[in-house]
Short mmCIF file of C-alpha atoms in Angstrom, two decimals:
data_model
loop_
_atom_site.label_atom_id
_atom_site.label_comp_id
_atom_site.label_asym_id
_atom_site.label_seq_id
_atom_site.Cartn_x
_atom_site.Cartn_y
_atom_site.Cartn_z
CA GLN A 1 -8.85 -16.12 4.10
CA VAL A 2 -7.69 -12.56 4.73
CA GLN A 3 -9.98 -9.55 4.60
CA LEU A 4 -8.68 -6.02 4.08
CA ALA A 5 -10.28 -2.63 4.58
CA GLU A 6 -8.66 0.69 3.65
CA SER A 7 -9.52 4.02 5.17
CA GLY A 8 -8.13 7.54 5.42
CA GLY A 9 -8.49 8.83 1.88
CA GLY A 10 -9.91 12.21 1.06
CA LEU A 11 -9.30 15.61 -0.49
CA VAL A 12 -6.05 17.39 0.33
CA GLN A 13 -4.27 20.46 -1.02
CA PRO A 14 -0.89 20.19 -2.75
CA GLY A 15 1.86 19.91 -0.16
CA GLY A 16 -0.49 18.39 2.37
CA SER A 17 -0.38 15.06 4.16
CA LEU A 18 -2.62 12.04 4.63
CA GLN A 19 -2.32 8.74 6.43
CA LEU A 20 -4.00 5.68 4.99
CA SER A 21 -4.80 2.63 7.08
CA CYS A 22 -5.31 -0.98 6.08
CA ALA A 23 -6.99 -3.12 8.70
CA ALA A 24 -6.65 -6.85 8.24
CA SER A 25 -8.49 -9.82 9.64
CA GLY A 26 -7.98 -13.55 9.16
CA ALA A 27 -4.18 -13.32 8.84
CA THR A 28 -1.24 -11.32 10.12
CA LEU A 29 0.23 -8.93 7.57
CA GLY A 30 4.00 -8.75 7.48
CA GLY A 31 4.13 -11.78 9.72
CA PHE A 32 5.19 -15.32 9.01
CA HIS A 33 3.31 -15.75 5.73
CA TYR A 34 1.65 -12.62 4.33
CA ALA A 35 3.33 -9.71 2.65
CA ALA A 36 1.38 -6.46 2.48
CA ALA A 37 1.47 -3.73 -0.14
CA TRP A 38 -0.05 -0.42 -1.10
CA PHE A 39 -0.95 0.07 -4.75
CA ARG A 40 -2.48 3.04 -6.50
CA GLN A 41 -4.27 3.45 -9.79
CA ALA A 42 -5.05 6.71 -11.52
CA PRO A 43 -7.37 7.00 -14.53
CA GLY A 44 -5.66 5.79 -17.69
CA LYS A 45 -2.63 4.49 -15.81
CA GLU A 46 -1.44 1.05 -14.79
CA ARG A 47 -1.77 -0.02 -11.18
CA GLU A 48 1.45 0.89 -9.40
CA ARG A 49 2.97 -0.51 -6.23
CA VAL A 50 4.02 2.40 -4.06
CA ALA A 51 5.15 0.52 -0.95
CA CYS A 52 5.21 -2.93 0.62
CA ILE A 53 6.29 -4.93 3.65
CA SER A 54 7.73 -8.40 3.15
CA ALA A 55 6.52 -11.48 4.96
CA GLY A 56 8.69 -12.86 7.72
CA ASP A 57 11.29 -10.16 8.24
CA GLY A 58 8.85 -7.29 7.65
CA ARG A 59 11.32 -5.32 5.54
CA PRO A 60 9.74 -2.21 4.00
CA PHE A 61 10.16 -1.00 0.43
CA VAL A 62 9.05 2.26 -1.15
CA ALA A 63 8.83 2.96 -4.87
CA ASP A 64 11.23 5.49 -6.35
CA SER A 65 8.33 7.65 -7.46
CA VAL A 66 7.32 8.38 -3.87
CA LYS A 67 10.57 7.81 -2.00
CA GLY A 68 11.22 10.50 0.56
CA ARG A 69 7.53 11.42 0.76
CA PHE A 70 5.72 8.14 1.56
CA THR A 71 6.42 5.77 4.43
CA ILE A 72 4.92 2.34 5.05
CA SER A 73 4.70 1.02 8.59
CA ARG A 74 3.06 -1.73 10.57
CA ASP A 75 1.28 -1.94 13.89
CA ALA A 76 1.69 -5.62 14.66
CA ALA A 77 -0.51 -5.56 17.75
CA LYS A 78 -3.46 -4.08 15.85
CA ASN A 79 -2.69 -5.84 12.55
CA ILE A 80 -2.83 -2.55 10.65
CA ILE A 81 -0.62 -1.38 7.80
CA TYR A 82 -0.20 2.38 7.38
CA LEU A 83 0.83 4.53 4.47
CA GLN A 84 1.95 7.97 5.62
CA MET A 85 1.96 10.39 2.71
CA SER A 86 3.47 13.87 2.81
CA ASP A 87 4.15 16.66 0.33
CA LEU A 88 1.32 15.37 -1.80
CA GLN A 89 1.14 16.47 -5.42
CA SER A 90 -1.57 16.35 -8.05
CA ASP A 91 0.07 13.30 -9.65
CA ASP A 92 -0.56 11.40 -6.42
CA THR A 93 -4.29 11.52 -7.10
CA ALA A 94 -5.50 7.93 -7.42
CA VAL A 95 -7.47 5.17 -5.80
CA TYR A 96 -5.20 3.55 -3.24
CA TYR A 97 -5.53 -0.17 -2.53
CA CYS A 98 -4.19 -2.41 0.17
CA ALA A 99 -3.20 -5.93 -0.88
CA ALA A 100 -1.83 -9.04 0.80
CA GLU A 101 -0.41 -12.32 -0.42
CA ARG A 102 1.68 -15.30 0.63
CA LEU A 103 4.95 -14.28 -1.03
CA ALA A 104 8.12 -16.29 -0.58
CA LEU A 105 10.57 -13.58 -1.64
CA SER A 106 11.00 -9.88 -0.95
CA CYS A 107 7.80 -8.01 -1.70
CA ASP A 108 9.47 -5.56 -4.11
CA LEU A 109 9.89 -8.44 -6.59
CA TYR A 110 6.14 -8.85 -7.16
CA ARG A 111 3.62 -6.97 -9.25
CA SER A 112 -0.09 -6.43 -8.74
CA HIS A 113 -1.22 -9.64 -10.45
CA GLU A 114 0.65 -11.69 -7.85
CA TYR A 115 -1.69 -10.44 -5.13
CA LYS A 116 -5.06 -12.13 -4.74
CA ASN A 117 -6.33 -10.40 -1.61
CA TRP A 118 -7.44 -6.79 -2.01
CA GLY A 119 -9.28 -4.12 -0.15
CA GLN A 120 -11.99 -2.03 -1.75
CA GLY A 121 -9.78 1.01 -2.27
CA THR A 122 -9.85 4.55 -0.92
CA GLN A 123 -9.79 7.70 -3.05
CA VAL A 124 -7.02 10.24 -2.58
CA THR A 125 -7.50 13.53 -4.41
CA VAL A 126 -4.85 16.23 -4.36
CA SER A 127 -6.20 19.53 -5.61
CA SER A 128 -6.14 23.20 -4.75
#
C-alpha cells in the first residue's frame, strides 16, 4: 500500500554530516494514519530505531543514542521524511532503513517488528 525509497547514504569522515531522505508513495507519512521511522542496523547488532514521527500529530522522537546529533523532519508537500545527521562517529556506521506503519499510539512505543512497510536501506559509513 505504501512504497518507500531511501537515499542519501555514503562515506563520510568522523565529525561530518549527511542527510538521508525517505520518499513515500501510496500514503502520507506522519499524516492521519501512517507513522514513519528511521532504523539502523550494524553488523552483529539488533535493528535500532533512531528517530520517528507519529501519525496524526506528527510529533518527532529521537533515540537517546543520537539525541543532539540527529534530527527527523517532514516535508508534507513532497511526502518526504528526512534524517539530518551531524557529528557522525564510527559507531553510526550502519544500513539505515525507512519504515512506515499504521500506529495508533506515539511512535516511540513501537519496535521494528511492528512495522511492515520498509525501504531497501541505504548504507552510511563513517571512516577516516
